[in-house]
CSV table of C-alpha atoms and ligand atoms in Angstrom, one decimal:
chain,number,residue,atom,x,y,z
F,1,UNK,CA,-25.0,-4.8,-17.0
F,2,UNK,CA,-24.5,-2.9,-19.6
F,3,UNK,CA,-21.8,-1.0,-20.8
F,4,UNK,CA,-24.1,2.1,-21.7
F,5,UNK,CA,-24.1,5.7,-19.4
F,6,UNK,CA,-27.0,5.8,-17.0
F,7,UNK,CA,-28.1,8.7,-14.7
F,8,UNK,CA,-27.7,8.5,-10.9
F,9,UNK,CA,-31.2,8.3,-10.7
F,10,UNK,CA,-31.1,5.0,-13.0
F,11,UNK,CA,-27.8,3.9,-11.1
F,12,UNK,CA,-30.0,4.7,-7.5
F,13,UNK,CA,-32.2,2.7,-9.4
F,14,UNK,CA,-30.5,-0.4,-10.7
F,15,UNK,CA,-28.7,-0.5,-6.8
F,16,UNK,CA,-32.4,-0.9,-5.2
F,17,UNK,CA,-33.2,-3.8,-7.5
F,18,UNK,CA,-29.7,-5.4,-5.5
F,19,UNK,CA,-30.7,-9.1,-4.1
F,20,UNK,CA,-30.6,-9.4,-0.4
F,21,UNK,CA,-28.0,-12.0,-1.1
F,22,UNK,CA,-25.9,-9.4,-3.1
F,23,UNK,CA,-25.9,-7.1,-0.8
F,24,UNK,CA,-25.5,-9.9,1.9
F,25,UNK,CA,-22.1,-10.7,-0.5
F,26,UNK,CA,-20.7,-6.6,-0.4
F,27,UNK,CA,-21.6,-6.4,3.5
F,28,UNK,CA,-18.9,-8.9,4.0
F,29,UNK,CA,-16.3,-6.6,3.1
F,30,UNK,CA,-17.4,-3.7,4.9
F,31,UNK,CA,-15.4,-4.6,8.2
F,32,UNK,CA,-13.2,-5.0,6.2
F,33,UNK,CA,-12.4,-2.3,4.0
F,34,UNK,CA,-14.2,0.4,7.2
F,35,UNK,CA,-11.4,3.5,7.3
F,36,UNK,CA,-9.2,1.8,4.9
F,37,UNK,CA,-7.5,4.4,2.4
F,38,UNK,CA,-8.1,4.0,-1.5
F,39,UNK,CA,-5.7,5.9,-4.2
F,40,UNK,CA,-7.9,6.0,-6.7
F,41,UNK,CA,-6.2,6.6,-10.1
F,42,UNK,CA,-9.2,8.2,-13.2
F,43,UNK,CA,-7.2,9.3,-16.4
F,44,UNK,CA,-7.6,11.1,-18.7
F,45,UNK,CA,-9.6,9.8,-21.3
F,46,UNK,CA,-12.2,8.4,-18.2
F,47,UNK,CA,-12.8,12.0,-16.9
F,48,UNK,CA,-13.9,12.6,-20.4
F,49,UNK,CA,-15.9,9.4,-20.9
F,50,UNK,CA,-19.4,9.4,-21.3
F,51,UNK,CA,-19.7,7.0,-17.8
F,52,UNK,CA,-17.7,8.9,-15.7
F,53,UNK,CA,-20.5,9.8,-13.6
F,54,UNK,CA,-21.9,6.3,-13.0
F,55,UNK,CA,-17.7,6.5,-11.8
F,56,UNK,CA,-18.4,8.8,-9.3
F,57,UNK,CA,-21.8,7.5,-8.4
F,58,UNK,CA,-19.6,4.1,-7.1
F,59,UNK,CA,-17.2,6.3,-5.2
F,60,UNK,CA,-19.8,8.1,-3.2
F,61,UNK,CA,-21.0,4.5,-2.3
F,62,UNK,CA,-17.3,3.4,-0.7
F,63,UNK,CA,-17.7,6.9,0.4
F,64,UNK,CA,-20.8,6.1,2.1
F,65,UNK,CA,-19.3,2.7,3.1
F,66,UNK,CA,-16.5,4.1,5.2
F,67,UNK,CA,-13.9,3.5,2.4
F,68,UNK,CA,-10.7,7.2,2.7
F,69,UNK,CA,-11.2,8.0,-1.4
F,70,UNK,CA,-8.3,9.6,-2.3
F,71,UNK,CA,-8.6,10.9,-6.6
F,72,UNK,CA,-5.7,11.3,-8.9
F,73,UNK,CA,-6.1,12.1,-12.3
F,74,UNK,CA,-4.2,12.1,-15.3
F,75,UNK,CA,-4.6,14.9,-18.6
F,76,UNK,CA,-3.4,13.3,-21.2
F,77,UNK,CA,-6.7,12.6,-23.3
F,78,UNK,CA,-6.6,16.8,-22.6
F,79,UNK,CA,-3.6,17.9,-22.8
F,80,UNK,CA,-3.6,16.8,-26.6
F,81,UNK,CA,-6.7,18.1,-27.3
F,82,UNK,CA,-5.8,21.6,-26.1
F,83,UNK,CA,-2.6,21.3,-27.8
F,84,UNK,CA,-4.4,20.6,-31.6
F,85,UNK,CA,-7.3,23.3,-30.5
F,86,UNK,CA,-4.7,25.8,-30.1
F,87,UNK,CA,-2.0,24.4,-32.4
F,88,UNK,CA,0.7,24.9,-29.5
F,89,UNK,CA,3.1,21.7,-30.3
F,90,UNK,CA,4.0,20.5,-27.0
F,91,UNK,CA,6.7,18.0,-26.0
F,92,UNK,CA,5.5,15.4,-23.9
F,93,UNK,CA,1.5,14.9,-22.6
F,94,UNK,CA,2.3,11.5,-20.0
F,95,UNK,CA,4.3,13.4,-17.7
F,96,UNK,CA,7.4,11.1,-18.2
F,97,UNK,CA,9.1,13.0,-20.9
F,98,UNK,CA,10.5,17.1,-21.6
F,99,UNK,CA,7.8,19.1,-20.6
F,100,UNK,CA,9.2,23.1,-21.7
F,101,UNK,CA,7.2,26.6,-20.6
F,102,UNK,CA,4.6,25.6,-23.4
F,103,UNK,CA,3.5,22.4,-22.3
F,104,UNK,CA,4.2,23.1,-18.7
F,105,UNK,CA,1.2,26.3,-19.2
F,106,UNK,CA,-0.7,23.5,-21.0
F,107,UNK,CA,-0.8,21.3,-19.0
F,108,UNK,CA,-1.7,23.7,-16.1
F,109,UNK,CA,-4.9,24.8,-18.1
F,110,UNK,CA,-5.8,21.2,-18.2
F,111,UNK,CA,-5.1,19.7,-14.9
F,112,UNK,CA,-7.4,22.6,-14.2
F,113,UNK,CA,-9.6,21.6,-16.5
F,114,UNK,CA,-10.2,18.0,-15.2
F,115,UNK,CA,-9.8,18.5,-11.5
F,116,UNK,CA,-12.7,20.7,-11.7
F,117,UNK,CA,-15.5,18.2,-13.4
F,118,UNK,CA,-14.5,16.1,-10.7
F,119,UNK,CA,-15.7,18.4,-8.4
F,120,UNK,CA,-18.6,18.6,-10.0
F,121,UNK,CA,-19.3,15.6,-10.4
F,122,UNK,CA,-18.8,15.2,-7.2
F,123,UNK,CA,-20.8,17.3,-6.1
F,124,UNK,CA,-23.4,16.9,-7.8
F,125,UNK,CA,-23.0,13.6,-5.1
F,126,UNK,CA,-23.1,15.4,-2.2
F,127,UNK,CA,-19.5,15.0,-1.7
F,128,UNK,CA,-17.4,17.6,0.1
F,129,UNK,CA,-14.1,17.9,-1.9
F,130,UNK,CA,-11.2,20.2,-2.5
F,131,UNK,CA,-8.0,20.4,-4.9
F,132,UNK,CA,-4.9,20.0,-2.9
F,133,UNK,CA,-1.4,21.4,-3.0
F,134,UNK,CA,-0.1,19.1,-0.8
F,135,UNK,CA,3.0,17.5,-3.2
F,136,UNK,CA,6.3,18.7,-3.6
F,137,UNK,CA,7.7,18.3,-5.8
F,138,UNK,CA,11.6,18.1,-7.9
F,139,UNK,CA,12.6,19.0,-11.5
F,140,UNK,CA,13.3,15.5,-12.4
F,141,UNK,CA,16.7,17.1,-14.0
F,142,UNK,CA,19.2,15.8,-16.2
F,143,UNK,CA,18.2,12.2,-17.3
F,144,UNK,CA,21.0,10.4,-20.4
F,145,UNK,CA,22.1,14.0,-20.8
F,146,UNK,CA,18.9,15.6,-22.3
F,147,UNK,CA,16.8,18.8,-19.7
F,148,UNK,CA,13.8,18.0,-18.5
F,149,UNK,CA,13.3,20.9,-17.8
F,150,UNK,CA,9.2,21.1,-15.8
F,151,UNK,CA,9.3,17.6,-15.6
F,152,UNK,CA,9.2,16.7,-12.0
F,153,UNK,CA,9.2,13.9,-9.7
F,154,UNK,CA,7.5,13.4,-5.7
F,155,UNK,CA,10.0,15.0,-3.4
F,156,UNK,CA,7.7,14.8,0.0
F,157,UNK,CA,3.8,14.5,0.3
F,158,UNK,CA,1.8,16.7,3.2
F,159,UNK,CA,0.2,13.6,4.6
F,160,UNK,CA,-1.5,15.2,7.7
F,161,UNK,CA,-3.0,18.4,5.2
F,162,UNK,CA,-4.2,15.3,3.5
F,163,UNK,CA,-5.6,12.7,6.6
F,164,UNK,CA,-7.1,16.2,7.8
F,165,UNK,CA,-9.1,16.5,5.0
F,166,UNK,CA,-10.4,13.0,5.2
F,167,UNK,CA,-10.9,13.3,8.9
F,168,UNK,CA,-12.8,15.6,7.8
F,169,UNK,CA,-15.5,13.4,5.3
F,170,UNK,CA,-13.8,15.7,2.7
F,171,UNK,CA,-12.5,13.9,-0.9
F,172,UNK,CA,-9.3,15.4,-1.6
F,173,UNK,CA,-8.2,15.4,-5.5
F,174,UNK,CA,-4.9,15.4,-6.3
F,175,UNK,CA,-4.1,16.6,-9.6
F,176,UNK,CA,-0.7,15.4,-11.8
F,177,UNK,CA,1.4,19.3,-11.0
F,178,UNK,CA,3.2,19.2,-8.1
F,179,UNK,CA,4.8,22.1,-6.5
F,180,UNK,CA,8.4,22.7,-7.0
F,181,UNK,CA,11.0,23.6,-3.6
F,182,UNK,CA,10.6,27.8,-5.2
F,183,UNK,CA,6.7,27.1,-5.3
F,184,UNK,CA,6.7,26.5,-9.1
F,185,UNK,CA,4.5,24.4,-11.1
F,186,UNK,CA,6.5,21.0,-12.3
F,187,UNK,CA,3.9,18.4,-14.3
F,188,UNK,CA,3.5,15.1,-12.4
F,189,UNK,CA,3.1,11.8,-14.4
F,190,UNK,CA,0.0,10.7,-12.4
F,191,UNK,CA,0.3,7.1,-12.3
F,192,UNK,CA,3.2,7.4,-11.1
F,193,UNK,CA,2.0,9.6,-8.3
F,194,UNK,CA,-0.8,7.7,-7.3
F,195,UNK,CA,2.1,4.9,-6.5
F,196,UNK,CA,3.4,7.9,-4.0
F,197,UNK,CA,0.7,9.2,-2.7
F,198,UNK,CA,-0.6,4.9,-1.9
F,199,UNK,CA,3.3,4.3,0.6
F,200,UNK,CA,2.9,8.0,2.3
F,201,UNK,CA,-0.9,7.0,3.6
F,202,UNK,CA,-0.7,3.5,3.7
F,203,UNK,CA,-3.2,2.3,1.2
F,204,UNK,CA,-4.7,-1.0,1.6
F,205,UNK,CA,-5.3,-0.9,-2.6
F,206,UNK,CA,-4.7,1.6,-5.8
F,207,UNK,CA,-7.2,1.5,-8.3
F,208,UNK,CA,-5.9,2.7,-12.1
F,209,UNK,CA,-9.4,4.1,-14.0
F,210,UNK,CA,-8.2,4.0,-17.5
F,211,UNK,CA,-10.0,3.8,-21.0
F,212,UNK,CA,-8.4,-0.9,-21.5
F,213,UNK,CA,-10.1,-4.0,-19.9
F,214,UNK,CA,-6.9,-4.4,-17.3
F,215,UNK,CA,-3.5,-6.0,-17.7
F,216,UNK,CA,-3.5,-7.3,-21.9
F,217,UNK,CA,-0.5,-10.5,-21.5
F,218,UNK,CA,0.0,-11.3,-25.0
F,219,UNK,CA,-3.1,-9.9,-26.6
F,220,UNK,CA,-5.5,-11.7,-23.3
F,221,UNK,CA,-6.5,-9.5,-20.4
F,222,UNK,CA,-5.0,-11.5,-17.2
F,223,UNK,CA,-7.9,-10.9,-14.1
F,224,UNK,CA,-4.0,-11.2,-11.9
F,225,UNK,CA,-1.5,-11.5,-11.6
F,226,UNK,CA,1.1,-11.9,-8.7
F,227,UNK,CA,4.1,-9.1,-8.8
F,228,UNK,CA,6.7,-11.1,-8.3
F,229,UNK,CA,5.0,-12.7,-12.7
F,230,UNK,CA,4.5,-9.3,-13.3
F,231,UNK,CA,8.8,-8.1,-12.8
F,232,UNK,CA,10.2,-11.0,-14.1
F,233,UNK,CA,7.9,-9.7,-17.6
F,234,UNK,CA,9.2,-6.4,-18.0
F,235,UNK,CA,12.0,-7.4,-17.2
F,236,UNK,CA,12.4,-10.2,-19.5
F,237,UNK,CA,9.7,-9.5,-22.0
F,238,UNK,CA,7.7,-6.4,-21.7
F,239,UNK,CA,6.9,-7.1,-25.3
F,240,UNK,CA,4.0,-8.8,-23.8
F,241,UNK,CA,2.5,-6.2,-22.5
F,242,UNK,CA,1.5,-3.6,-24.8
F,243,UNK,CA,3.1,0.2,-24.8
F,244,UNK,CA,-0.2,1.9,-23.5
F,245,UNK,CA,-0.5,-0.2,-20.0
F,246,UNK,CA,3.3,-0.6,-19.0
F,247,UNK,CA,3.7,2.7,-17.7
F,248,UNK,CA,0.6,1.6,-15.3
F,249,UNK,CA,2.4,-2.2,-15.1
F,250,UNK,CA,5.7,-0.5,-13.7
F,251,UNK,CA,4.2,1.1,-10.9
F,252,UNK,CA,1.8,-1.2,-9.9
F,253,UNK,CA,4.9,-2.8,-9.0
F,254,UNK,CA,6.7,-0.2,-7.7
F,255,UNK,CA,3.1,0.5,-5.4
F,256,UNK,CA,3.6,-3.1,-4.3
F,257,UNK,CA,7.6,-2.8,-3.5
F,258,UNK,CA,7.5,0.4,-1.4
F,259,UNK,CA,4.1,-1.6,0.5
F,260,UNK,CA,0.6,-1.3,-1.3
F,261,UNK,CA,-0.5,-4.8,-1.0
F,262,UNK,CA,-2.9,-5.0,-3.7
F,263,UNK,CA,-3.6,-2.5,-7.2
F,264,UNK,CA,-6.3,-2.6,-9.0
F,265,UNK,CA,-6.8,-1.7,-12.8
F,266,UNK,CA,-10.2,-1.6,-14.0
F,267,UNK,CA,-12.7,-0.3,-17.1
F,268,UNK,CA,-13.6,2.9,-16.5
F,269,UNK,CA,-15.5,3.2,-18.8
F,270,UNK,CA,-17.1,0.0,-17.9
F,271,UNK,CA,-20.8,0.5,-15.7
F,272,UNK,CA,-19.5,-0.5,-12.0
F,273,UNK,CA,-16.4,-1.7,-13.2
F,274,UNK,CA,-15.3,-0.2,-10.1
F,275,UNK,CA,-17.8,-1.6,-7.3
F,276,UNK,CA,-17.4,-5.0,-9.5
F,277,UNK,CA,-13.9,-5.4,-9.0
F,278,UNK,CA,-14.2,-4.5,-5.6
F,279,UNK,CA,-16.9,-6.9,-4.0
F,280,UNK,CA,-16.7,-9.8,-6.2
F,281,UNK,CA,-14.9,-12.5,-6.1
F,282,UNK,CA,-13.8,-12.5,-9.6
F,283,UNK,CA,-13.6,-8.7,-9.9
F,284,UNK,CA,-13.7,-7.2,-13.7
F,285,UNK,CA,-10.2,-5.9,-13.8
F,286,UNK,CA,-6.6,-6.7,-13.2
F,287,UNK,CA,-5.6,-7.6,-10.3
F,288,UNK,CA,-2.1,-7.1,-9.6
F,289,UNK,CA,-0.9,-7.8,-5.8
F,290,UNK,CA,2.3,-9.3,-4.3
F,291,UNK,CA,3.7,-11.7,-2.7
F,292,UNK,CA,3.4,-11.9,0.9
F,293,UNK,CA,6.1,-12.2,2.3
F,294,UNK,CA,8.7,-10.5,-0.5
F,295,UNK,CA,10.2,-8.2,2.1
F,296,UNK,CA,11.8,-10.1,4.3
F,297,UNK,CA,14.9,-12.2,4.0
F,298,UNK,CA,16.5,-13.6,6.4
F,299,UNK,CA,19.8,-10.4,8.2
F,300,UNK,CA,22.7,-10.8,6.8
F,301,UNK,CA,25.6,-9.6,9.0
F,302,UNK,CA,26.4,-6.4,7.9
F,303,UNK,CA,22.7,-5.7,9.3
F,304,UNK,CA,23.4,-5.9,12.5
F,305,UNK,CA,23.9,-1.7,13.7
F,306,UNK,CA,20.6,-1.9,11.4
F,307,UNK,CA,18.7,-3.8,13.5
F,308,UNK,CA,19.8,-2.3,17.1
F,309,UNK,CA,19.4,2.1,15.4
F,310,UNK,CA,16.0,-0.2,14.6
F,311,UNK,CA,14.5,-1.6,18.0
F,312,UNK,CA,16.3,1.5,19.5
F,313,UNK,CA,12.6,2.9,20.7
F,314,UNK,CA,10.9,0.3,21.5
F,315,UNK,CA,13.6,-0.8,23.9
F,316,UNK,CA,13.8,2.6,24.9
F,317,UNK,CA,10.2,2.2,25.8
F,318,UNK,CA,10.5,-0.9,27.3
F,319,UNK,CA,8.8,-2.2,25.3
F,320,UNK,CA,11.5,-4.5,23.5
F,321,UNK,CA,14.4,-6.5,25.6
F,322,UNK,CA,17.8,-4.0,26.1
F,323,UNK,CA,20.3,-6.6,23.2
F,324,UNK,CA,23.4,-4.7,22.7
F,325,UNK,CA,25.6,-5.0,19.1
F,326,UNK,CA,28.0,-8.3,19.8
F,327,UNK,CA,24.1,-9.4,21.1
F,328,UNK,CA,22.6,-9.5,18.0
F,329,UNK,CA,26.0,-10.0,16.1
F,330,UNK,CA,26.2,-13.8,18.0
F,331,UNK,CA,22.7,-14.4,17.4
F,332,UNK,CA,22.3,-12.8,13.6
F,333,UNK,CA,21.4,-16.5,12.2
F,334,UNK,CA,17.9,-16.1,13.9
F,335,UNK,CA,17.2,-12.5,12.9
F,336,UNK,CA,14.6,-11.7,9.9
F,337,UNK,CA,14.1,-8.9,8.4
F,338,UNK,CA,11.6,-6.4,6.6
F,339,UNK,CA,12.7,-4.5,3.7
F,340,UNK,CA,11.4,-0.9,1.6
F,341,UNK,CA,13.7,0.2,-1.3
F,342,UNK,CA,16.7,-1.3,0.4
F,343,UNK,CA,15.6,0.5,4.7
F,344,UNK,CA,15.1,-1.8,7.1
F,345,UNK,CA,12.1,-0.9,8.7
F,346,UNK,CA,11.5,-4.6,10.8
F,347,UNK,CA,12.6,-7.4,12.5
F,348,UNK,CA,12.0,-9.9,14.0
F,349,UNK,CA,13.7,-13.6,15.4
F,350,UNK,CA,13.6,-17.2,15.7
F,351,UNK,CA,15.5,-18.7,18.9
F,352,UNK,CA,15.2,-22.4,19.6
F,353,UNK,CA,16.6,-24.4,23.0
F,354,UNK,CA,18.3,-26.4,23.5
F,355,UNK,CA,16.6,-28.4,25.7
F,356,UNK,CA,12.8,-28.9,23.8
F,357,UNK,CA,13.0,-29.1,19.9
F,358,UNK,CA,9.4,-28.9,20.4
F,359,UNK,CA,9.5,-25.5,21.2
F,360,UNK,CA,10.7,-22.4,19.4
F,361,UNK,CA,10.5,-18.7,19.9
F,362,UNK,CA,9.8,-15.5,18.7
F,363,UNK,CA,10.7,-12.0,19.8
F,364,UNK,CA,12.5,-9.4,17.9
F,365,UNK,CA,8.9,-7.8,16.7
F,366,UNK,CA,9.6,-4.3,15.9
F,367,UNK,CA,7.5,-2.1,13.0
F,368,UNK,CA,9.5,1.3,13.0
F,369,UNK,CA,6.4,3.7,14.1
F,370,UNK,CA,5.9,5.8,10.8
F,371,UNK,CA,4.8,1.5,9.1
F,372,UNK,CA,2.8,-0.3,12.0
F,373,UNK,CA,-1.1,-0.7,11.1
F,374,UNK,CA,-1.0,-2.1,7.8
F,375,UNK,CA,-0.6,-5.3,8.2
F,376,UNK,CA,3.7,-5.6,8.4
F,377,UNK,CA,3.8,-7.4,12.0
F,378,UNK,CA,1.2,-9.8,11.2
F,379,UNK,CA,3.2,-10.4,8.1
F,380,UNK,CA,6.7,-10.7,10.0
F,381,UNK,CA,4.6,-13.3,12.6
F,382,UNK,CA,2.8,-15.3,10.3
F,383,UNK,CA,5.9,-15.6,8.3
F,384,UNK,CA,8.1,-16.7,11.4
F,385,UNK,CA,5.2,-19.3,12.4
F,386,UNK,CA,5.3,-20.9,9.0
F,387,UNK,CA,8.9,-21.0,9.6
F,388,UNK,CA,8.6,-22.8,12.5
F,389,UNK,CA,6.2,-24.8,11.5
F,390,UNK,CA,8.9,-26.4,9.6
F,391,UNK,CA,11.6,-27.3,11.0
F,392,UNK,CA,8.6,-29.1,13.4
F,393,UNK,CA,8.5,-27.0,15.9
F,394,UNK,CA,5.1,-27.6,18.0
F,395,UNK,CA,4.1,-24.8,19.9
F,396,UNK,CA,6.1,-21.0,19.8
F,397,UNK,CA,6.7,-18.7,22.4
F,398,UNK,CA,7.0,-14.9,22.3
F,399,UNK,CA,7.0,-12.7,25.3
F,400,UNK,CA,4.6,-9.7,26.0
F,401,UNK,CA,4.7,-6.4,27.8
F,402,UNK,CA,3.3,-4.1,26.2
F,403,UNK,CA,1.8,-5.8,22.4
F,404,UNK,CA,0.7,-9.3,24.4
F,405,UNK,CA,-3.5,-7.9,22.9
F,406,UNK,CA,-1.7,-7.7,19.3
F,407,UNK,CA,-0.6,-11.7,19.7
F,408,UNK,CA,-4.2,-12.5,21.7
F,409,UNK,CA,-6.4,-10.6,19.6
F,410,UNK,CA,-4.5,-10.0,16.8
F,411,UNK,CA,-2.1,-13.2,15.8
F,412,UNK,CA,-4.1,-16.3,17.5
F,413,UNK,CA,-1.6,-16.2,21.1
F,414,UNK,CA,-3.2,-17.5,24.3
F,415,UNK,CA,-1.5,-16.4,27.9
F,416,UNK,CA,0.0,-19.6,28.9
F,417,UNK,CA,1.8,-20.3,32.1
F,418,UNK,CA,6.2,-19.3,32.6
F,419,UNK,CA,6.3,-22.5,33.9
F,420,UNK,CA,5.7,-23.7,29.8
F,421,UNK,CA,9.4,-22.2,29.3
F,422,UNK,CA,12.3,-24.4,29.5
F,423,UNK,CA,14.3,-24.4,32.4
F,424,UNK,CA,16.9,-22.2,30.9
F,425,UNK,CA,14.8,-20.0,29.3
F,426,UNK,CA,12.5,-19.5,32.6
F,427,UNK,CA,15.6,-18.7,35.1
F,428,UNK,CA,16.1,-15.8,32.0
F,429,UNK,CA,12.9,-15.0,32.3
F,430,UNK,CA,13.5,-14.6,36.9
F,431,UNK,CA,16.9,-12.4,36.3
F,432,UNK,CA,15.2,-10.3,33.1
F,433,UNK,CA,12.5,-9.2,36.9
F,434,UNK,CA,10.0,-7.7,33.7
F,435,UNK,CA,7.3,-10.3,34.2
F,436,UNK,CA,6.6,-10.2,30.9
F,437,UNK,CA,2.9,-11.8,29.9
F,438,UNK,CA,4.0,-15.9,28.5
F,439,UNK,CA,2.1,-16.4,25.1
F,440,UNK,CA,1.6,-19.7,23.1
F,441,UNK,CA,0.5,-20.9,19.3
F,442,UNK,CA,0.6,-23.8,18.2
F,443,UNK,CA,1.2,-24.9,15.8
H,501,COA,C1,3.3,-4.6,17.8
H,501,COA,C2,3.8,-4.5,16.3
H,501,COA,C3,5.2,-5.9,16.1
H,501,COA,C4,2.5,-5.1,15.5
H,501,COA,O1,3.0,-4.3,14.4
H,501,COA,P1,2.3,-3.3,13.1
H,501,COA,O2,2.8,-3.9,11.4
H,501,COA,O3,1.8,-2.5,13.7
H,501,COA,O4,0.8,-4.6,13.2
H,501,COA,P2,-0.1,-5.0,12.0
H,501,COA,O5,-0.8,-4.0,11.3
H,501,COA,O6,0.0,-5.7,12.2
H,501,COA,O7,-1.6,-5.9,12.6
H,501,COA,C5,-3.2,-5.0,13.2
H,501,COA,C6,-3.7,-5.5,13.4
H,501,COA,O8,-3.1,-5.1,15.1
H,501,COA,C7,-3.3,-4.1,15.9
H,501,COA,N1,-2.8,-3.9,16.9
H,501,COA,C8,-1.2,-3.2,16.0
H,501,COA,N2,-0.3,-3.3,17.0
H,501,COA,C9,-0.9,-3.3,18.2
H,501,COA,C10,-0.4,-3.5,19.8
H,501,COA,N3,1.0,-2.9,20.0
H,501,COA,N4,-1.6,-3.8,20.4
H,501,COA,C11,-2.8,-4.6,20.7
H,501,COA,N5,-3.1,-4.9,18.6
H,501,COA,C12,-2.6,-4.0,18.4
H,501,COA,C13,-4.4,-3.6,15.8
H,501,COA,O9,-5.5,-2.3,15.9
H,501,COA,C14,-4.4,-3.7,14.1
H,501,COA,O10,-6.1,-4.4,14.4
H,501,COA,P3,-7.0,-4.6,13.3
H,501,COA,O11,-6.4,-5.6,12.2
H,501,COA,O12,-7.7,-5.9,14.9
H,501,COA,O13,-7.6,-3.4,12.7
H,501,COA,C15,4.0,-3.3,16.3
H,501,COA,O14,3.4,-2.6,16.6
H,501,COA,C16,5.0,-3.1,16.9
H,501,COA,O15,7.1,-2.5,16.5
H,501,COA,N6,4.7,-2.5,18.8
H,501,COA,C17,6.2,-1.5,19.3
H,501,COA,C18,7.2,-3.0,19.7
H,501,COA,C19,6.8,-4.1,20.4
H,501,COA,O16,5.9,-4.1,21.0
H,501,COA,N7,6.8,-5.5,20.1
H,501,COA,C20,6.5,-7.0,20.6
H,501,COA,C21,6.6,-7.1,21.3
H,501,COA,S1,6.9,-8.7,21.4
């Protein structure tokens, strides 16, 4: 591997020297990543780097493997250069401080230039792309007495617009300029933008390509760190991380807390860093990963109404058995909830049968439709399996009328005879008339 720049032709030649064993290594990732969304956030300085052409070839490789890519870019370096060339002082370079009118004007110019360079690069790689206006913003407002003027925060992302582009094989380019309620421009920090896009689009990964080898902690680049450890570090010892990397660390954490499972920090100046990070088990940058279960907690009495409201949609479609608020309250100890930003977005329950401690029953599994198909149901069931095992059960039972294939195909349950149910439960089963499939998993 070299750090120098290569032409696309040289890169392609290098690709043809991949050994069959390497190829097999890469191919094993293909079904796993197919159709997943990756948000790639490019620092302004990376777009200006001589390796940028190589990075775009890597992005073209991801697209050819049916990975859906959204590109977000920063403008930090370009706005500083424009400011120097035109002798116009700027109030902030990264989109978190105050943006006055002159700074906004330079930000728009810098952003158009950077978006255009990306357009050119993707065109050279025969990729269709489009610069979008999918980010609606509102002014950040007055914080601690300081009016941030034209600095914005994300209000809403037009996900339908972006997914329509992706579905048509068009790579969306999202610039760090959002559009306010009156259509006027607002400057948004690109690290934040990447995290917001990943949340709204249910991305599997964010990849921040920056001019550093990864996340540096106490002077050393860490290859991986859990979100829990990073949160503790940012709270207790923020100076352990260089200031230039702190924004990415904080936004990576935000992304994980709002449901994006993994965030990578790669060196955008290094040849092959993107493909190496994704397709080798060790990686070359820094991987920040969430604790799969950190958003799951035991339900409290104060959650009763929220659980009732949450499951109402499922009850309406007869996916779930109707339970009154009183019934949920009476059994609140059996419920577990999944929380994002202090809102409950999924629930599950674990019940026992007095006559048979070997068998526990999983029930009331419901994931809000907006959050479905991003691994939350799987995590909830895995968590309940772990709890059931801890409690010494041997068998976990689930009754399902419409989602039984989720349990059998995704979660490793098998269909079983209803006679397996303890007598008291069998009686309730017969009385309900739902004729649900009985599914079991041996723990
Ligand atoms: C069933 C349910 C809990 C799954 O949760 P989820 O968070 O969407 O699922 P995950 O993202 O963890 O799992 C995704 C996998 O399960 C599959 N899956 C999701 N819902 C499914 C369903 N209803 N039937 C069959 N398979 C399903 C997906 O195709 C995906 O498979 P893949 O990994 O091979 O691509 C959720 O869709 C739901 O709440 N449905 C309505 C309520 C319900 O039916 N509850 C079960 C009552 S016991």
